Amino acid sequence: MTPREATAAHHTFPAGVEPVGLEQAEAALVEHYPRLVRIAYLVLPPSLGRSRRVLTAHALAQRALPRGGADGTTDAALPAPRGEESASGAGYVYVRLRVLRAALAVGRPRRRWELPRRAQLPPLFPQVWGLRLFPRSGGADELALDQSLSALSPAARAAYVLRGLERLSSREVRRLLEAAGVRDARAALTEADRVAVPGGSRDELLLESPEFDPCSLQARPTDLLRRRQHQRAVLVVTAAVIVCGALLGLPGGGWGRDGAAAPPYARNPVSEKALDPAELTRAEHAAWRTAGRMDFSAWPARGNRTDDRPLLRRALAVWARPGRAVQVSATPGTASGPPPGPAQLLYAGEVDRAAVVLLYDGLRVVRYAEAKDGERHGGAALDFARTDGADAASATALVVGRTDGNVRYLTAPWVSGATLRDLLRPTAAGHRLRRTGDGVTDPMPSPATATVCSSWFALELRTARAAGSAETPLLLTDLGELTPARLTYGSPAEPARDVTDSAARTSWSRTACHLPTVRSMGVRAVNAWQFAEQPLPGGAGRAAWVCTRAETWRGKGTRVMAQFHPPAAKANHPGAVAARAEDTTACGPRAPHVLAGVLWKSRTGQWYVVAAGSHQVTSISASGGVKGRARGSLLALTASAGTRAELAARLADGGRLTALR
């Protein structure tokens, strides 16, 4: 009798249990092995991968016999055959129940401290080395059904398989699921009813497809390159162990146990002190009002976990010795080594789904983040940012958390208010951004991860740096680092001005979309300077020339960009980049002058070489593809498409200036 006949025959449900002998169960297993393995394969979680599902399905079927050679029993209420084939049918029902129960156990979630069941571990037998085994691929209908089954819970998958492959009624499926340990078999049946069978197909025929047959397999090699790398790594590690063992065994005069080495790191008194949470320094809450320097050293310790010794100890230990599970990032030019001594605590608290600690050692700010229940999850993140030379303007905020494309800031104690502004909408009013009592802002969209520049949100902070002083607005933007960059406007020959008037906001509305070029570069501040305004030939309006300079915390890596802002249909249309330069003094305090030019096409189709210099320029000349000279700081010469020209200028002091490049 086939297994389908054994389970679809007339059933009786007497009380009690029915004994199943070991030989009877083994005979049923051998006779119906392919179907039992297919059931296990279909019920197992698809997240295991096809190769491991195949091996696990075979392992579960082979472990379905009673343990220790003893006879088993089966519930008489389960579907069982009667008549002359009753012995064979009872054996099949017994092993099928054990296979089903084990397959469901694989997909059952474990409690936090619960050890995995045997079925949830990779199978010891059968085992295949160097090959990946998986069933043959089916058609589009099989693929659609496989995707539908993968979205079901394990119990619902089992209900669907038993009803489609075993031809059991809903009542029989429910009893079998309850016997296998499913708590809510009715819900599993309801969920299975929602599976949409591809049009023109029958679920029982699809379930019998080679796509779901773990006994008819294809073989492919594993990752050959990775296997070769692992072999090399094993050889290297073995050689390193042998060499280290030999060195450690040298006599005391050589590289022995102690040799000339200093005491181990953990026994160094200064290092031990730096790792002790009790040694962390903390500023008073009102210390910033009388501090000689307005920087991060004037920040008090804030947050709801400043007294959490275990959290602080983990943060200091990971800072000193980050393990493999720690994601470490540092801005360019920032050392990521351990603290030189006891650090200052700036913040310790919970932000979104993480516990965050901010520390300051006088030169760097360090952000440590872990899951709220950090002791149970080994992963953590460690971010370093250079902050030496910070002042009241550059020490106004730190990134305390990033989640789902949003960013939260911890603001300085001298910040009195926060506003969210979209730089691409210069005339729009800002939106008030709420802060907690500890100074943590509500989440705001971060432009650092945006792929399309349809908006650029910046943080405007109002600061009162001394008692009774007027509030000063500061504009900050997120460039993907721990410290936001300050945005300013105006001539570099004068002190930096904040972006407060309409001219500054209009200029930044056409410049903001170029900020991604300086992401993750350790930028401290970015200044936009409109150094010239030029009437375009043919009455095409007036164009603005803007020089943007990004200063870094480390000094090196300065980026300079000259932009050409012709009249545009949209006020925030990004300007054209005329030139770029790196590590130059142009547009900076040491050399507050610049010269740039572009090839511009008028509405009539005529091409021009247009150029402009800062106000110190007294004349501009062009050579190469087009020649000409003009007095003053503006130049416009007729040209043709593709013309290349060399620009030079004279300064009022007689010096020579070349175009930015």
Short mmCIF file of N, CA and C in Angstrom, two decimals, residues 20-145:
data_model
loop_
_atom_site.label_atom_id
_atom_site.label_comp_id
_atom_site.label_asym_id
_atom_site.label_seq_id
_atom_site.Cartn_x
_atom_site.Cartn_y
_atom_site.Cartn_z
N VAL A 20 3.81 0.47 18.01
CA VAL A 20 4.50 0.36 16.73
C VAL A 20 5.85 -0.26 17.01
N GLY A 21 6.11 -1.42 16.43
CA GLY A 21 7.37 -2.09 16.63
C GLY A 21 8.50 -1.42 15.87
N LEU A 22 9.75 -1.66 16.35
CA LEU A 22 10.91 -1.07 15.70
C LEU A 22 11.04 -1.56 14.26
N GLU A 23 10.84 -2.86 14.05
CA GLU A 23 10.95 -3.40 12.69
C GLU A 23 9.85 -2.82 11.81
N GLN A 24 8.64 -2.64 12.39
CA GLN A 24 7.54 -2.07 11.62
C GLN A 24 7.85 -0.62 11.21
N ALA A 25 8.40 0.17 12.14
CA ALA A 25 8.75 1.56 11.83
C ALA A 25 9.87 1.62 10.81
N GLU A 26 10.86 0.70 10.94
CA GLU A 26 11.97 0.71 9.99
C GLU A 26 11.49 0.33 8.60
N ALA A 27 10.58 -0.64 8.50
CA ALA A 27 10.06 -1.03 7.20
C ALA A 27 9.31 0.14 6.55
N ALA A 28 8.52 0.85 7.35
CA ALA A 28 7.79 2.00 6.80
C ALA A 28 8.76 3.10 6.37
N LEU A 29 9.81 3.30 7.13
CA LEU A 29 10.78 4.34 6.79
C LEU A 29 11.50 4.01 5.48
N VAL A 30 11.93 2.76 5.34
CA VAL A 30 12.64 2.37 4.12
C VAL A 30 11.71 2.43 2.91
N GLU A 31 10.46 1.97 3.09
CA GLU A 31 9.53 1.93 1.97
C GLU A 31 9.13 3.32 1.51
N HIS A 32 8.92 4.23 2.45
CA HIS A 32 8.40 5.56 2.13
C HIS A 32 9.42 6.66 2.39
N TYR A 33 10.71 6.31 2.33
CA TYR A 33 11.76 7.28 2.63
C TYR A 33 11.69 8.52 1.74
N PRO A 34 11.54 8.40 0.40
CA PRO A 34 11.50 9.62 -0.43
C PRO A 34 10.40 10.58 -0.03
N ARG A 35 9.21 10.04 0.31
CA ARG A 35 8.11 10.94 0.65
C ARG A 35 8.36 11.61 2.01
N LEU A 36 8.89 10.87 2.97
CA LEU A 36 9.17 11.46 4.28
C LEU A 36 10.21 12.57 4.17
N VAL A 37 11.23 12.36 3.36
CA VAL A 37 12.26 13.39 3.18
C VAL A 37 11.66 14.61 2.47
N ARG A 38 10.76 14.37 1.52
CA ARG A 38 10.11 15.48 0.81
C ARG A 38 9.27 16.32 1.79
N ILE A 39 8.53 15.65 2.68
CA ILE A 39 7.74 16.37 3.67
C ILE A 39 8.65 17.22 4.55
N ALA A 40 9.73 16.63 5.03
CA ALA A 40 10.66 17.39 5.89
C ALA A 40 11.25 18.58 5.14
N TYR A 41 11.63 18.38 3.89
CA TYR A 41 12.22 19.45 3.08
C TYR A 41 11.25 20.61 2.91
N LEU A 42 9.99 20.30 2.67
CA LEU A 42 8.99 21.35 2.43
C LEU A 42 8.65 22.11 3.72
N VAL A 43 8.71 21.45 4.86
CA VAL A 43 8.34 22.09 6.11
C VAL A 43 9.50 22.89 6.70
N LEU A 44 10.73 22.50 6.41
CA LEU A 44 11.89 23.20 6.99
C LEU A 44 11.92 24.66 6.56
N PRO A 45 12.49 25.55 7.38
CA PRO A 45 12.54 26.99 7.05
C PRO A 45 13.39 27.23 5.80
N PRO A 46 12.90 27.98 4.83
CA PRO A 46 13.71 28.29 3.63
C PRO A 46 14.97 29.08 3.96
N SER A 47 15.03 29.75 5.12
CA SER A 47 16.20 30.53 5.48
C SER A 47 17.45 29.67 5.65
N LEU A 48 17.30 28.36 5.81
CA LEU A 48 18.46 27.47 5.93
C LEU A 48 19.26 27.39 4.64
N GLY A 49 18.63 27.71 3.50
CA GLY A 49 19.30 27.50 2.23
C GLY A 49 19.00 26.11 1.69
N ARG A 50 18.98 25.98 0.38
CA ARG A 50 18.54 24.72 -0.23
C ARG A 50 19.48 23.57 0.11
N SER A 51 20.79 23.81 0.13
CA SER A 51 21.73 22.72 0.40
C SER A 51 21.58 22.20 1.82
N ARG A 52 21.50 23.10 2.80
CA ARG A 52 21.36 22.63 4.18
C ARG A 52 19.98 22.02 4.42
N ARG A 53 18.95 22.52 3.75
CA ARG A 53 17.62 21.92 3.89
C ARG A 53 17.63 20.48 3.42
N VAL A 54 18.35 20.21 2.33
CA VAL A 54 18.43 18.83 1.81
C VAL A 54 19.06 17.92 2.85
N LEU A 55 20.21 18.32 3.38
CA LEU A 55 20.92 17.47 4.35
C LEU A 55 20.11 17.33 5.64
N THR A 56 19.49 18.43 6.09
CA THR A 56 18.70 18.36 7.32
C THR A 56 17.47 17.47 7.13
N ALA A 57 16.82 17.54 5.97
CA ALA A 57 15.65 16.70 5.71
C ALA A 57 16.03 15.22 5.77
N HIS A 58 17.15 14.87 5.17
CA HIS A 58 17.59 13.47 5.23
C HIS A 58 17.94 13.08 6.67
N ALA A 59 18.58 13.99 7.42
CA ALA A 59 18.94 13.67 8.80
C ALA A 59 17.70 13.46 9.66
N LEU A 60 16.68 14.30 9.49
CA LEU A 60 15.46 14.15 10.28
C LEU A 60 14.75 12.84 9.97
N ALA A 61 14.71 12.46 8.70
CA ALA A 61 14.06 11.20 8.34
C ALA A 61 14.83 10.00 8.90
N GLN A 62 16.16 10.07 8.87
CA GLN A 62 16.96 8.94 9.36
C GLN A 62 16.93 8.84 10.88
N ARG A 63 16.58 9.94 11.57
CA ARG A 63 16.49 9.88 13.03
C ARG A 63 15.07 9.64 13.51
N ALA A 64 14.16 9.23 12.61
CA ALA A 64 12.75 9.07 12.97
C ALA A 64 12.45 7.76 13.68
N LEU A 65 13.38 6.83 13.69
CA LEU A 65 13.13 5.54 14.36
C LEU A 65 13.14 5.72 15.87
N PRO A 66 12.46 4.84 16.61
CA PRO A 66 12.50 4.93 18.08
C PRO A 66 13.92 4.83 18.60
N ARG A 67 14.22 5.54 19.68
CA ARG A 67 15.57 5.58 20.22
C ARG A 67 15.88 4.31 20.99
N GLY A 68 17.12 3.92 20.96
CA GLY A 68 17.59 2.80 21.77
C GLY A 68 17.02 1.46 21.39
N GLY A 69 16.44 1.35 20.21
CA GLY A 69 15.91 0.07 19.77
C GLY A 69 14.59 -0.30 20.38
N ALA A 70 13.98 0.60 21.22
CA ALA A 70 12.69 0.29 21.83
C ALA A 70 11.58 0.52 20.84
N ASP A 71 10.43 -0.13 21.14
CA ASP A 71 9.26 0.08 20.30
C ASP A 71 8.66 1.45 20.59
N GLY A 72 7.92 1.98 19.61
CA GLY A 72 7.27 3.25 19.77
C GLY A 72 5.77 3.08 19.82
N THR A 73 5.09 4.21 20.02
CA THR A 73 3.63 4.23 20.03
C THR A 73 3.14 5.37 19.19
N THR A 74 1.94 5.22 18.68
CA THR A 74 1.30 6.29 17.92
C THR A 74 -0.11 6.49 18.43
N ASP A 75 -0.53 7.73 18.45
CA ASP A 75 -1.88 8.07 18.92
C ASP A 75 -2.89 7.46 17.96
N ALA A 76 -3.83 6.69 18.49
CA ALA A 76 -4.82 6.04 17.64
C ALA A 76 -5.77 7.02 17.01
N ALA A 77 -5.82 8.25 17.51
CA ALA A 77 -6.72 9.26 16.93
C ALA A 77 -6.16 9.83 15.64
N LEU A 78 -4.89 9.54 15.33
CA LEU A 78 -4.32 10.05 14.08
C LEU A 78 -4.79 9.17 12.93
N PRO A 79 -4.80 9.70 11.70
CA PRO A 79 -5.23 8.90 10.54
C PRO A 79 -4.40 7.63 10.42
N ALA A 80 -5.07 6.46 10.47
CA ALA A 80 -4.35 5.20 10.38
C ALA A 80 -5.16 4.22 9.56
N PRO A 81 -4.50 3.35 8.77
CA PRO A 81 -5.23 2.39 7.94
C PRO A 81 -5.77 1.25 8.78
N ARG A 82 -6.70 0.51 8.25
CA ARG A 82 -7.26 -0.65 8.93
C ARG A 82 -7.26 -1.82 7.97
N GLY A 83 -7.49 -2.99 8.47
CA GLY A 83 -7.51 -4.18 7.62
C GLY A 83 -6.16 -4.84 7.60
N GLU A 84 -5.86 -5.48 6.50
CA GLU A 84 -4.65 -6.29 6.46
C GLU A 84 -3.39 -5.43 6.37
N GLU A 85 -3.53 -4.13 5.99
CA GLU A 85 -2.36 -3.28 5.88
C GLU A 85 -2.17 -2.40 7.10
N SER A 86 -2.91 -2.72 8.18
CA SER A 86 -2.89 -1.80 9.31
C SER A 86 -1.50 -1.68 9.92
N ALA A 87 -0.74 -2.80 9.96
CA ALA A 87 0.59 -2.72 10.56
C ALA A 87 1.48 -1.76 9.79
N SER A 88 1.48 -1.88 8.44
CA SER A 88 2.30 -0.99 7.63
C SER A 88 1.85 0.44 7.76
N GLY A 89 0.52 0.68 7.76
CA GLY A 89 0.01 2.04 7.86
C GLY A 89 0.36 2.68 9.18
N ALA A 90 0.26 1.95 10.29
CA ALA A 90 0.59 2.51 11.59
C ALA A 90 2.07 2.88 11.67
N GLY A 91 2.94 2.07 11.08
CA GLY A 91 4.37 2.40 11.08
C GLY A 91 4.65 3.68 10.32
N TYR A 92 3.98 3.87 9.18
CA TYR A 92 4.19 5.10 8.40
C TYR A 92 3.69 6.32 9.17
N VAL A 93 2.52 6.21 9.80
CA VAL A 93 1.98 7.33 10.56
C VAL A 93 2.93 7.71 11.70
N TYR A 94 3.53 6.70 12.32
CA TYR A 94 4.44 6.97 13.43
C TYR A 94 5.69 7.74 12.97
N VAL A 95 6.37 7.24 11.93
CA VAL A 95 7.60 7.90 11.49
C VAL A 95 7.28 9.26 10.88
N ARG A 96 6.12 9.37 10.20
CA ARG A 96 5.75 10.67 9.63
C ARG A 96 5.56 11.70 10.74
N LEU A 97 4.95 11.29 11.86
CA LEU A 97 4.75 12.21 12.97
C LEU A 97 6.09 12.66 13.56
N ARG A 98 7.02 11.74 13.69
CA ARG A 98 8.33 12.10 14.24
C ARG A 98 9.09 13.03 13.29
N VAL A 99 9.01 12.77 11.98
CA VAL A 99 9.66 13.66 11.01
C VAL A 99 9.02 15.04 11.06
N LEU A 100 7.71 15.09 11.11
CA LEU A 100 7.01 16.37 11.13
C LEU A 100 7.35 17.15 12.39
N ARG A 101 7.36 16.47 13.54
CA ARG A 101 7.65 17.14 14.80
C ARG A 101 9.08 17.72 14.78
N ALA A 102 10.02 16.97 14.25
CA ALA A 102 11.41 17.45 14.20
C ALA A 102 11.56 18.61 13.23
N ALA A 103 10.88 18.55 12.07
CA ALA A 103 10.97 19.65 11.10
C ALA A 103 10.37 20.93 11.66
N LEU A 104 9.28 20.81 12.40
CA LEU A 104 8.68 22.00 13.01
C LEU A 104 9.58 22.57 14.10
N ALA A 105 10.31 21.72 14.79
CA ALA A 105 11.20 22.19 15.86
C ALA A 105 12.34 23.04 15.31
N VAL A 106 12.77 22.76 14.07
CA VAL A 106 13.87 23.53 13.48
C VAL A 106 13.47 24.99 13.33
N GLY A 107 12.24 25.25 12.90
CA GLY A 107 11.79 26.62 12.69
C GLY A 107 11.22 27.29 13.90
N ARG A 108 11.18 26.59 15.05
CA ARG A 108 10.59 27.19 16.26
C ARG A 108 11.59 28.14 16.89
N PRO A 109 11.22 29.43 17.16
CA PRO A 109 12.16 30.38 17.77
C PRO A 109 12.55 29.96 19.17
N ARG A 110 13.80 30.25 19.52
CA ARG A 110 14.29 29.91 20.85
C ARG A 110 14.19 31.12 21.78
N ARG A 111 14.01 30.82 23.08
CA ARG A 111 14.06 31.88 24.07
C ARG A 111 15.50 32.35 24.21
N ARG A 112 15.67 33.49 24.85
CA ARG A 112 16.97 34.14 24.89
C ARG A 112 18.06 33.24 25.48
N TRP A 113 17.74 32.51 26.56
CA TRP A 113 18.76 31.69 27.21
C TRP A 113 18.55 30.19 26.95
N GLU A 114 17.69 29.85 26.04
CA GLU A 114 17.40 28.44 25.76
C GLU A 114 18.44 27.86 24.81
N LEU A 115 18.94 26.68 25.13
CA LEU A 115 19.89 26.00 24.25
C LEU A 115 19.17 25.49 23.01
N PRO A 116 19.85 25.45 21.88
CA PRO A 116 19.20 24.95 20.66
C PRO A 116 18.90 23.46 20.75
N ARG A 117 17.78 23.07 20.15
CA ARG A 117 17.46 21.65 20.07
C ARG A 117 18.39 20.96 19.07
N ARG A 118 18.40 19.64 19.15
CA ARG A 118 19.28 18.90 18.26
C ARG A 118 18.92 19.14 16.80
N ALA A 119 17.60 19.24 16.52
CA ALA A 119 17.16 19.44 15.14
C ALA A 119 17.55 20.80 14.60
N GLN A 120 17.81 21.78 15.51
CA GLN A 120 18.15 23.12 15.07
C GLN A 120 19.63 23.29 14.79
N LEU A 121 20.43 22.29 15.10
CA LEU A 121 21.86 22.33 14.82
C LEU A 121 22.15 21.72 13.44
N PRO A 122 23.24 22.14 12.78
CA PRO A 122 23.59 21.51 11.50
C PRO A 122 23.75 20.01 11.67
N PRO A 123 23.25 19.22 10.75
CA PRO A 123 23.31 17.76 10.92
C PRO A 123 24.74 17.23 10.86
N LEU A 124 25.01 16.26 11.75
CA LEU A 124 26.31 15.59 11.69
C LEU A 124 26.35 14.58 10.56
N PHE A 125 25.25 13.89 10.36
CA PHE A 125 25.13 12.91 9.28
C PHE A 125 23.74 13.06 8.66
N PRO A 126 23.60 12.99 7.35
CA PRO A 126 24.70 12.87 6.38
C PRO A 126 25.46 14.18 6.25
N GLN A 127 26.71 14.10 5.80
CA GLN A 127 27.56 15.26 5.63
C GLN A 127 28.29 15.16 4.30
N VAL A 128 28.37 16.27 3.60
CA VAL A 128 29.04 16.31 2.29
C VAL A 128 30.07 17.42 2.34
N TRP A 129 31.30 17.13 1.95
CA TRP A 129 32.38 18.11 1.97
C TRP A 129 32.72 18.51 0.54
N GLY A 130 32.84 19.82 0.33
CA GLY A 130 33.29 20.33 -0.97
C GLY A 130 32.22 20.41 -2.03
N LEU A 131 30.97 20.03 -1.70
CA LEU A 131 29.89 20.09 -2.69
C LEU A 131 28.66 20.71 -2.06
N ARG A 132 27.85 21.37 -2.87
CA ARG A 132 26.54 21.86 -2.48
C ARG A 132 25.49 21.05 -3.24
N LEU A 133 24.54 20.46 -2.52
CA LEU A 133 23.50 19.63 -3.11
C LEU A 133 22.16 20.35 -3.02
N PHE A 134 21.42 20.35 -4.10
CA PHE A 134 20.09 20.96 -4.08
C PHE A 134 19.24 20.33 -5.16
N PRO A 135 17.89 20.33 -4.99
CA PRO A 135 17.01 19.71 -5.99
C PRO A 135 17.10 20.41 -7.34
N ARG A 136 16.60 19.71 -8.34
CA ARG A 136 16.59 20.28 -9.68
C ARG A 136 15.60 21.43 -9.75
N SER A 137 15.91 22.40 -10.59
CA SER A 137 15.06 23.59 -10.71
C SER A 137 13.79 23.25 -11.48
N GLY A 138 12.68 23.81 -11.02
CA GLY A 138 11.40 23.64 -11.69
C GLY A 138 11.07 24.83 -12.57
N GLY A 139 9.79 24.99 -12.86
CA GLY A 139 9.36 26.08 -13.71
C GLY A 139 8.89 27.27 -12.91
N ALA A 140 8.22 28.19 -13.61
CA ALA A 140 7.75 29.42 -12.96
C ALA A 140 6.71 29.12 -11.90
N ASP A 141 5.84 28.10 -12.13
CA ASP A 141 4.82 27.76 -11.14
C ASP A 141 5.44 27.25 -9.85
N GLU A 142 6.47 26.41 -9.98
CA GLU A 142 7.14 25.89 -8.79
C GLU A 142 7.84 27.01 -8.02
N LEU A 143 8.46 27.92 -8.77
CA LEU A 143 9.12 29.05 -8.11
C LEU A 143 8.12 29.91 -7.36
N ALA A 144 6.97 30.18 -7.98
CA ALA A 144 5.94 30.99 -7.32
C ALA A 144 5.43 30.30 -6.06
N LEU A 145 5.23 28.97 -6.14
CA LEU A 145 4.75 28.25 -4.96
C LEU A 145 5.81 28.25 -3.86
#
